[in-house]
mmCIF file of C-alpha atoms in Angstrom:
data_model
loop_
_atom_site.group_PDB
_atom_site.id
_atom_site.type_symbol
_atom_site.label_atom_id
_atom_site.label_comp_id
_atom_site.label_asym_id
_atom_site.label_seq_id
_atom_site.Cartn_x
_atom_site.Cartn_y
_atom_site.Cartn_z
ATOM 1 C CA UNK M 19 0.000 0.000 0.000
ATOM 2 C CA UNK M 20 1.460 3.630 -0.931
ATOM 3 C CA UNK M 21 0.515 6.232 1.591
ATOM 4 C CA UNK M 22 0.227 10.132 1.064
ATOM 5 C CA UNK M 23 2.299 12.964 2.388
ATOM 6 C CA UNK M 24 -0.949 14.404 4.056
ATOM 7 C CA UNK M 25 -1.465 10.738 5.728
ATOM 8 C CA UNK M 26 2.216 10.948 6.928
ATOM 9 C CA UNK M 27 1.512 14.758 7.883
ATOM 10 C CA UNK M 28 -1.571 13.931 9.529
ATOM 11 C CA UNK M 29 0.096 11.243 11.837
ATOM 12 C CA UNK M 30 3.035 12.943 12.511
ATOM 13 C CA UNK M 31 0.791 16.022 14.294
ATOM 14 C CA UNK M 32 1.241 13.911 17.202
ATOM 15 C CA UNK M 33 4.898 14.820 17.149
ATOM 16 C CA UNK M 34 4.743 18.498 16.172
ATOM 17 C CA UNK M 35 4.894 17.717 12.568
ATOM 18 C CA UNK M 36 5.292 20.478 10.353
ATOM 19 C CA UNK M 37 5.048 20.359 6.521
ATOM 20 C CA UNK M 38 7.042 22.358 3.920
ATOM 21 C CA UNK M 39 6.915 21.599 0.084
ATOM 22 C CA UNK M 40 9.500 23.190 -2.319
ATOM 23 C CA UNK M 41 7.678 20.962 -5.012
ATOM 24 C CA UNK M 42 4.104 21.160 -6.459
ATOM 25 C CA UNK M 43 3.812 18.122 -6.679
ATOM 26 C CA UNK M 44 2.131 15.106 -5.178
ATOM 27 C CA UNK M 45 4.017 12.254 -3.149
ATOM 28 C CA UNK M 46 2.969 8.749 -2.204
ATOM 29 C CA UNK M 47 5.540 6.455 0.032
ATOM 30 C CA UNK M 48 6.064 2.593 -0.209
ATOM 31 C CA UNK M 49 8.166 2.540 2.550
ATOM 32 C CA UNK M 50 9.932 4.206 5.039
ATOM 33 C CA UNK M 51 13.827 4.021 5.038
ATOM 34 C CA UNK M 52 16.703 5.981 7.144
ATOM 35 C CA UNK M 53 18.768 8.396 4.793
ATOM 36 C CA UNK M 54 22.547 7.117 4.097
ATOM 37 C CA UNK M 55 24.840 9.904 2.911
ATOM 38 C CA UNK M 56 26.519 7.021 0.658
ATOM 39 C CA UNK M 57 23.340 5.998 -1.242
ATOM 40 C CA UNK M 58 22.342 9.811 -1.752
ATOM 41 C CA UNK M 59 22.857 9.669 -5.602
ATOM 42 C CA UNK M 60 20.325 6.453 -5.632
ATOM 43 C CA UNK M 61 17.321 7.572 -3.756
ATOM 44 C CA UNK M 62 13.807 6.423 -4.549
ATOM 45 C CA UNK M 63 10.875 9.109 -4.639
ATOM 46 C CA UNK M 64 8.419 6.284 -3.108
ATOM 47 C CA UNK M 65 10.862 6.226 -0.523
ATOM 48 C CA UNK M 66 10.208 8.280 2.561
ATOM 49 C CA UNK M 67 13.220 9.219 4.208
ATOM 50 C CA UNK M 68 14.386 9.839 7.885
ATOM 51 C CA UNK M 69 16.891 11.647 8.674
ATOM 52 C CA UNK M 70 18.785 14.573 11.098
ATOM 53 C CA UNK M 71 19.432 17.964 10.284
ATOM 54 C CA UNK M 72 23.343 16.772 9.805
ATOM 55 C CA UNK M 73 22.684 14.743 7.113
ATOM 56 C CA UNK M 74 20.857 16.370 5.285
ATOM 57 C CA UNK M 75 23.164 19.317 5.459
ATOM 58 C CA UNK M 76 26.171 16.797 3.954
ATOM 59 C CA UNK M 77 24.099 16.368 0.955
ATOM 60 C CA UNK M 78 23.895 18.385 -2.606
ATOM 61 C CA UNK M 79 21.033 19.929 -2.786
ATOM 62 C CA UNK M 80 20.741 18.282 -6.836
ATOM 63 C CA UNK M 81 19.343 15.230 -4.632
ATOM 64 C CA UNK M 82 16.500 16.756 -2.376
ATOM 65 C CA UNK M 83 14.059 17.221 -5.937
ATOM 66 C CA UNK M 84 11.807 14.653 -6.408
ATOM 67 C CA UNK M 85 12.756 13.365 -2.543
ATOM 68 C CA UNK M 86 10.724 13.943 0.365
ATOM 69 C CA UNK M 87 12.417 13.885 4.350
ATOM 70 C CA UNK M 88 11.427 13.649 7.560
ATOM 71 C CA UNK M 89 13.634 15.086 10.382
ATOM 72 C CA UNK M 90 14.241 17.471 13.527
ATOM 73 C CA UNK M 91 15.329 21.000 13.104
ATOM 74 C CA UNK M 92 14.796 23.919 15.372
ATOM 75 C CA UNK M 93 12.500 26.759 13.889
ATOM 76 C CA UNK M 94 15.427 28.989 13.418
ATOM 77 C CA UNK M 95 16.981 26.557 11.279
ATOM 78 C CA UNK M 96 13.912 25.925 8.465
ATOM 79 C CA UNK M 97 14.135 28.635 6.362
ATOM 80 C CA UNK M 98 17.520 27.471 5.027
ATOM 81 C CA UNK M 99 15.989 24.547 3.950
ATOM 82 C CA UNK M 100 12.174 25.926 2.931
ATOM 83 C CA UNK M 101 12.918 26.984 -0.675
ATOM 84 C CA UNK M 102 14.722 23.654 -1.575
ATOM 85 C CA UNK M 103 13.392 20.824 0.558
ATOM 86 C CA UNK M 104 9.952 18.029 0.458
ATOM 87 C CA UNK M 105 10.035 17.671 4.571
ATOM 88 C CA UNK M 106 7.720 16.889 7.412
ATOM 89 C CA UNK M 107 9.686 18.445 10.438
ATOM 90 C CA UNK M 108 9.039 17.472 13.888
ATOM 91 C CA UNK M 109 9.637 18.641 17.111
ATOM 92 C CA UNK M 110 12.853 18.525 18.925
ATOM 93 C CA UNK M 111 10.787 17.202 22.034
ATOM 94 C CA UNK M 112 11.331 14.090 20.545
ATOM 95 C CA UNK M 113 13.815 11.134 19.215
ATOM 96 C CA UNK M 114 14.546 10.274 16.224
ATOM 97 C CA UNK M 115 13.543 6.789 17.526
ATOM 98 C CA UNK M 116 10.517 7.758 18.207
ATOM 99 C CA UNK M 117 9.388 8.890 14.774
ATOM 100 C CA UNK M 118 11.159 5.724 13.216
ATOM 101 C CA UNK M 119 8.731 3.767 15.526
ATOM 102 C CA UNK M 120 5.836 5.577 14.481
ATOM 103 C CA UNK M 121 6.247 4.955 11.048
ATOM 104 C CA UNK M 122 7.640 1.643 10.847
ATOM 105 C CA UNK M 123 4.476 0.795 12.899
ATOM 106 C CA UNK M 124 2.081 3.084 10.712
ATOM 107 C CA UNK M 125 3.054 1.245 7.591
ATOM 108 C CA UNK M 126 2.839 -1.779 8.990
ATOM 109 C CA UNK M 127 -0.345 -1.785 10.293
ATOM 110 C CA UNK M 128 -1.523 0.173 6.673
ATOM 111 C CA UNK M 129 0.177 -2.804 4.893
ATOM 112 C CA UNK M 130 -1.041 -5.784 7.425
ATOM 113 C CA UNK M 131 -4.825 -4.112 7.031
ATOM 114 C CA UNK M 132 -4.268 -4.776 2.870
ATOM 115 C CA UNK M 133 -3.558 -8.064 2.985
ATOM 116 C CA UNK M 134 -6.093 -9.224 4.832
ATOM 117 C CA UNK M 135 -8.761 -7.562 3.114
ATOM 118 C CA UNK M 136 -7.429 -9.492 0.048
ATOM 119 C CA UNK M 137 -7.525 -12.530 1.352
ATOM 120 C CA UNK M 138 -11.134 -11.901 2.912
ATOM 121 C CA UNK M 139 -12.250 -10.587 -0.444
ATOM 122 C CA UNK M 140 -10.858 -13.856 -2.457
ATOM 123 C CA UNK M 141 -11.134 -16.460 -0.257
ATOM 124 C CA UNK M 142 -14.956 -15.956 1.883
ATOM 125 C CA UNK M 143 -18.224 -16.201 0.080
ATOM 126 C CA UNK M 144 -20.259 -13.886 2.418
ATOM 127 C CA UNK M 145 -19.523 -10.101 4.076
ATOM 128 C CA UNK M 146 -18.716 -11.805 7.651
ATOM 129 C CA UNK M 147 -14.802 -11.731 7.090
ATOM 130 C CA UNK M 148 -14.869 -8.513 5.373
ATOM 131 C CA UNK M 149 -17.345 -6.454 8.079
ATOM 132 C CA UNK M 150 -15.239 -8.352 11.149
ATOM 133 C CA UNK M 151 -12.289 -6.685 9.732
ATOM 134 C CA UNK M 152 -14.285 -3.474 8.993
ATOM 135 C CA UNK M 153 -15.395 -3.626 13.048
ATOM 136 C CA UNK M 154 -11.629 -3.989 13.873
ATOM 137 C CA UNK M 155 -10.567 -1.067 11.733
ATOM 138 C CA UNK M 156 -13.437 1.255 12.522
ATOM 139 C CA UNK M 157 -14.046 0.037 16.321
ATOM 140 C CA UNK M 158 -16.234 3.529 16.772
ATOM 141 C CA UNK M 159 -17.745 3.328 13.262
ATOM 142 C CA UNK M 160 -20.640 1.930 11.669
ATOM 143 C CA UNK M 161 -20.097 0.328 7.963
ATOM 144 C CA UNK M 162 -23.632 -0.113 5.897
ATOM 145 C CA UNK M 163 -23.408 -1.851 2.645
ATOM 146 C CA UNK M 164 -25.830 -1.497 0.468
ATOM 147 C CA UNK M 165 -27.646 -2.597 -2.744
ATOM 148 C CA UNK M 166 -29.229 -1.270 -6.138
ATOM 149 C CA UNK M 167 -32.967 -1.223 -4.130
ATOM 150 C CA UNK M 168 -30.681 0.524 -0.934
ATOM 151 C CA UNK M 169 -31.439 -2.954 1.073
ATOM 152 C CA UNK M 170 -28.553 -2.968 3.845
ATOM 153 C CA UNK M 171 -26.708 -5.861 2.838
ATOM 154 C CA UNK M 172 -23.747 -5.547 5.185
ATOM 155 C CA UNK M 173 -23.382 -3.980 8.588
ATOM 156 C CA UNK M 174 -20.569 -3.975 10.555
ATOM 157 C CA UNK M 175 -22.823 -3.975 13.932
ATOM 158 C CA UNK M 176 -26.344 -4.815 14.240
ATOM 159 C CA UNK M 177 -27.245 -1.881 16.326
ATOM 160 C CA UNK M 178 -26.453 1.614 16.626
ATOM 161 C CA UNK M 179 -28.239 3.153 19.779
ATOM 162 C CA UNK M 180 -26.055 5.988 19.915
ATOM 163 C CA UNK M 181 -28.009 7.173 16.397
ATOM 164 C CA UNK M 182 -31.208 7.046 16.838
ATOM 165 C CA UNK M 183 -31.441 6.950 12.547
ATOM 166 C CA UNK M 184 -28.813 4.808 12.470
ATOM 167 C CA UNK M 185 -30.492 2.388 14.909
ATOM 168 C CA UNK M 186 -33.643 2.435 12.899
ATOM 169 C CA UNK M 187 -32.132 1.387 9.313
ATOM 170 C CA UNK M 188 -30.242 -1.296 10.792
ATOM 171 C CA UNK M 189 -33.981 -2.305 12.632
ATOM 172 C CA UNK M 190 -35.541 -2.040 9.256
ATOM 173 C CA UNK M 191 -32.941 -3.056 7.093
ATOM 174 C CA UNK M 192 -33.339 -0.609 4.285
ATOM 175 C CA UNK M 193 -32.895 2.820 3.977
ATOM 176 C CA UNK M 194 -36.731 3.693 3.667
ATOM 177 C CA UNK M 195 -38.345 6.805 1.449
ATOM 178 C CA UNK M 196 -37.588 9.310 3.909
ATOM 179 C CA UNK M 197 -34.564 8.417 3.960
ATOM 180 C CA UNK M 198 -33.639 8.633 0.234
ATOM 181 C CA UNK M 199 -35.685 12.220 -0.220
ATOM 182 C CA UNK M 200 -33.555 13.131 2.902
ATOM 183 C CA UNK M 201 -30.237 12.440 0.617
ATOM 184 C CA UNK M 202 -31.931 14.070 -2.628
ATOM 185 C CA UNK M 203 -32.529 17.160 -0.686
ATOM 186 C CA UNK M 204 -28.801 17.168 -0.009
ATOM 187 C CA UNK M 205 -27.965 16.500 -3.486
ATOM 188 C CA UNK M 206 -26.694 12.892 -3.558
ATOM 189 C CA UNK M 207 -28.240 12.191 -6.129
ATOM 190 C CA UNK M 208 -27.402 15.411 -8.449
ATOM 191 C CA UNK M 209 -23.832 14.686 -8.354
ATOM 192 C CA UNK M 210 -23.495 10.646 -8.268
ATOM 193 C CA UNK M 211 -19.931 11.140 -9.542
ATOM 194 C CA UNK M 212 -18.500 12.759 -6.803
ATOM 195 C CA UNK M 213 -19.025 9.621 -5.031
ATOM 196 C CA UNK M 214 -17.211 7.058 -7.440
ATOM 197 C CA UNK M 215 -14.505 7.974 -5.184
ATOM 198 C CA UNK M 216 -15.041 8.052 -1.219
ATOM 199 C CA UNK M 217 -16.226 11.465 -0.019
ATOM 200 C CA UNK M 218 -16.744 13.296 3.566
ATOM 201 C CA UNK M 219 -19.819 14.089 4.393
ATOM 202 C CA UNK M 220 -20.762 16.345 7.241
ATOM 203 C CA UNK M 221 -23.408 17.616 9.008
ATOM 204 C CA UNK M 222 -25.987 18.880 8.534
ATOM 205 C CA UNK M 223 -26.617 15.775 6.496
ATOM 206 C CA UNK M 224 -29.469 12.723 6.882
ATOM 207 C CA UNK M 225 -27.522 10.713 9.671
ATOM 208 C CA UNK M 226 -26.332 13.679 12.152
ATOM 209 C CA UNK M 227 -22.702 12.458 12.026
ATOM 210 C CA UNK M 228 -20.029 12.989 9.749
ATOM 211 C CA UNK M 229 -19.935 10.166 6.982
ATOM 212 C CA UNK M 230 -17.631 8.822 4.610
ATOM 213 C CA UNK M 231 -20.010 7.688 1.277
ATOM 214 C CA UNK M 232 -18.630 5.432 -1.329
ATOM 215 C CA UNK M 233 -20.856 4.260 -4.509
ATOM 216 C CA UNK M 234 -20.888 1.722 -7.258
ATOM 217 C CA UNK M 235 -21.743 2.508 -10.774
ATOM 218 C CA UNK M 236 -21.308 0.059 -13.838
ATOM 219 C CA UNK M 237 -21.973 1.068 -17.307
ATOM 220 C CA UNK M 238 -23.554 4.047 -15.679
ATOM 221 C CA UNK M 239 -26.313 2.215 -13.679
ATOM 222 C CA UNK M 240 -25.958 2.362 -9.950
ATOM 223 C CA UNK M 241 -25.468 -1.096 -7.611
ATOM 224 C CA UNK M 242 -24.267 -0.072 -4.286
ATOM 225 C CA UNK M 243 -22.991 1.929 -1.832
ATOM 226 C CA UNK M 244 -20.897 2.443 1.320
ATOM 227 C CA UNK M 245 -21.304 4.409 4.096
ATOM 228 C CA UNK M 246 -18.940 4.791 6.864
ATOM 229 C CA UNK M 247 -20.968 6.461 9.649
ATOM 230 C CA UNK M 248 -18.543 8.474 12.246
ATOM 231 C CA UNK M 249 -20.444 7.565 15.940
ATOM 232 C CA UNK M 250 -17.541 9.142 17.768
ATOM 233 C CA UNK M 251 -14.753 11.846 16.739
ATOM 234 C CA UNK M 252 -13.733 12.888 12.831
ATOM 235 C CA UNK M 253 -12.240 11.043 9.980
ATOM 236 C CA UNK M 254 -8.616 11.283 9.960
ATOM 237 C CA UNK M 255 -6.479 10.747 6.934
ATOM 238 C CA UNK M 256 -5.638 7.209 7.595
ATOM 239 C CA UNK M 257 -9.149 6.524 8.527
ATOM 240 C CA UNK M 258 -10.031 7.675 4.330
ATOM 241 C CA UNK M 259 -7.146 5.617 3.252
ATOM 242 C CA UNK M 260 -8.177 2.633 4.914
ATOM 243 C CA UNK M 261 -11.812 3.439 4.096
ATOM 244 C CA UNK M 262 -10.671 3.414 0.146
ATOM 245 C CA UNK M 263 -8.980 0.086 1.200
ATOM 246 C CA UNK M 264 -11.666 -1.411 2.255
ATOM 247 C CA UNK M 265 -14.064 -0.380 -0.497
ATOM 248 C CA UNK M 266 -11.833 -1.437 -2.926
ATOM 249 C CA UNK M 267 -12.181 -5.052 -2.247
ATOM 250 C CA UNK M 268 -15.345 -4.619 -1.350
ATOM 251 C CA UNK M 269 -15.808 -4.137 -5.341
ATOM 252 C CA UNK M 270 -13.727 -7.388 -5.375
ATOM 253 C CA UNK M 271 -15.741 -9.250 -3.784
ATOM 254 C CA UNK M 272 -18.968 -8.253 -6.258
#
């Protein structure tokens, strides 16, 4: 799985992560890797890059395009480096070690999430696999699946009494009449392309909660949907990219 700089950026908050781009351009990582002065002249732009201030000062600037860093500099030090350097730069509060931890563990956990969505896609003829892994991913979530008629399919919990709304479609099963005029007044239906891809909805919308919405189209007709209903907190960037994740072999699996 390649993740984005704003998922890195996003996670890194915790550590007083500050972004600076001297590109316009977008970067997605593979993996994560510790910067060797002797390997400068071979570096990989899906490679993200840790490194200290030191370092990166030892190397010719002809290497940082294309390249994106992570490392610790005081906020005196950044503007030598603002007009030339792709860096998230975190506080000095903390070790390198610690961000090194944080993102070895980040992509593994992105990566192990992957695989086993695969697996439950290809190998499991029903949604249990998939919506146990969806519980597990989304623990203060609720996942709805559902079909061409808007029949709930899939649920990733068979109640929701903190949503009263919520609570009632998984009751009745279906998201009834009111429901659907509820998301035409709110233009779902106007737009059904901005969907293909999974979007943030927030409130005011039907539910009350902020929701993630992903739909299904082939040849232009509509088949499903998925709705990733927020119970508790906001969507954070990993939470979209392991929402996309998860739809994605959803679609498998039809």
């Amino acid at each position: 799985m390649t993740l984005s700089v704003n998922l890195i950026a996003d996670s890194l908050q915790q550590f007083g992560g500050t972004m600076m781009l001297a590109q316009e351009r977008e970067f997605f990582f593979s993996k994560v890797q510790m910067l060797s002065l002797s390997h400068a002249d071979e570096l990989r732009d899906d490679v993200l890059y840790i490194s200290d201030a030191r370092t990166l000062r030892k190397m010719s600037k002809k290497n940082f395009k294309n390249h994106f860093f992570v490392f610790s500099a005081k906020v005196s030090c950044l503007e030598q480096y603002s007009q030339f350097l792709n860096a998230i730069t975190f506080s000095d509060e903390y070790s390198i070690n610690d961000i090194i931890n944080h993102l070895v563990e980040l992509f593994q956990l992105m990566n192990d999430y992957e695989y086993r969505l695969q697996l439950a896609a290809h190998n499991h003829n029903n949604y249990d696999v998939l919506m146990a892994l969806a519980r597990e991913m989304f623990p203060n979530c609720l996942i709805l699946v559902a079909d061409s008629a808007y029949n709930i399919i899939a649920s990733s919990h068979q109640a929701a009494p903190q949503n009263s709304y919520l609570d009632k479609l998984l009751s009745q099963g279906y998201y009834d009449k009111d429901s659907l005029q509820m998301m035409a007044k709110q233009g779902y239906f106007t737009d059904p392309g901005k969907y293909l891809k999974p979007a943030i909805s927030i409130p005011p919308n039907v539910c009350g909660n902020t929701v993630i919405l992903k739909s299904y189209y082939t040849n232009n007709v509509f088949y499903s949907f998925v709705g990733c209903y927020f119970l508790e907190g906001e969507p954070t960037a990993i939470d979209l990219r392991l929402f996309e994740c998860l739809t994605e072999q959803i679609d498998t699996f039809f």
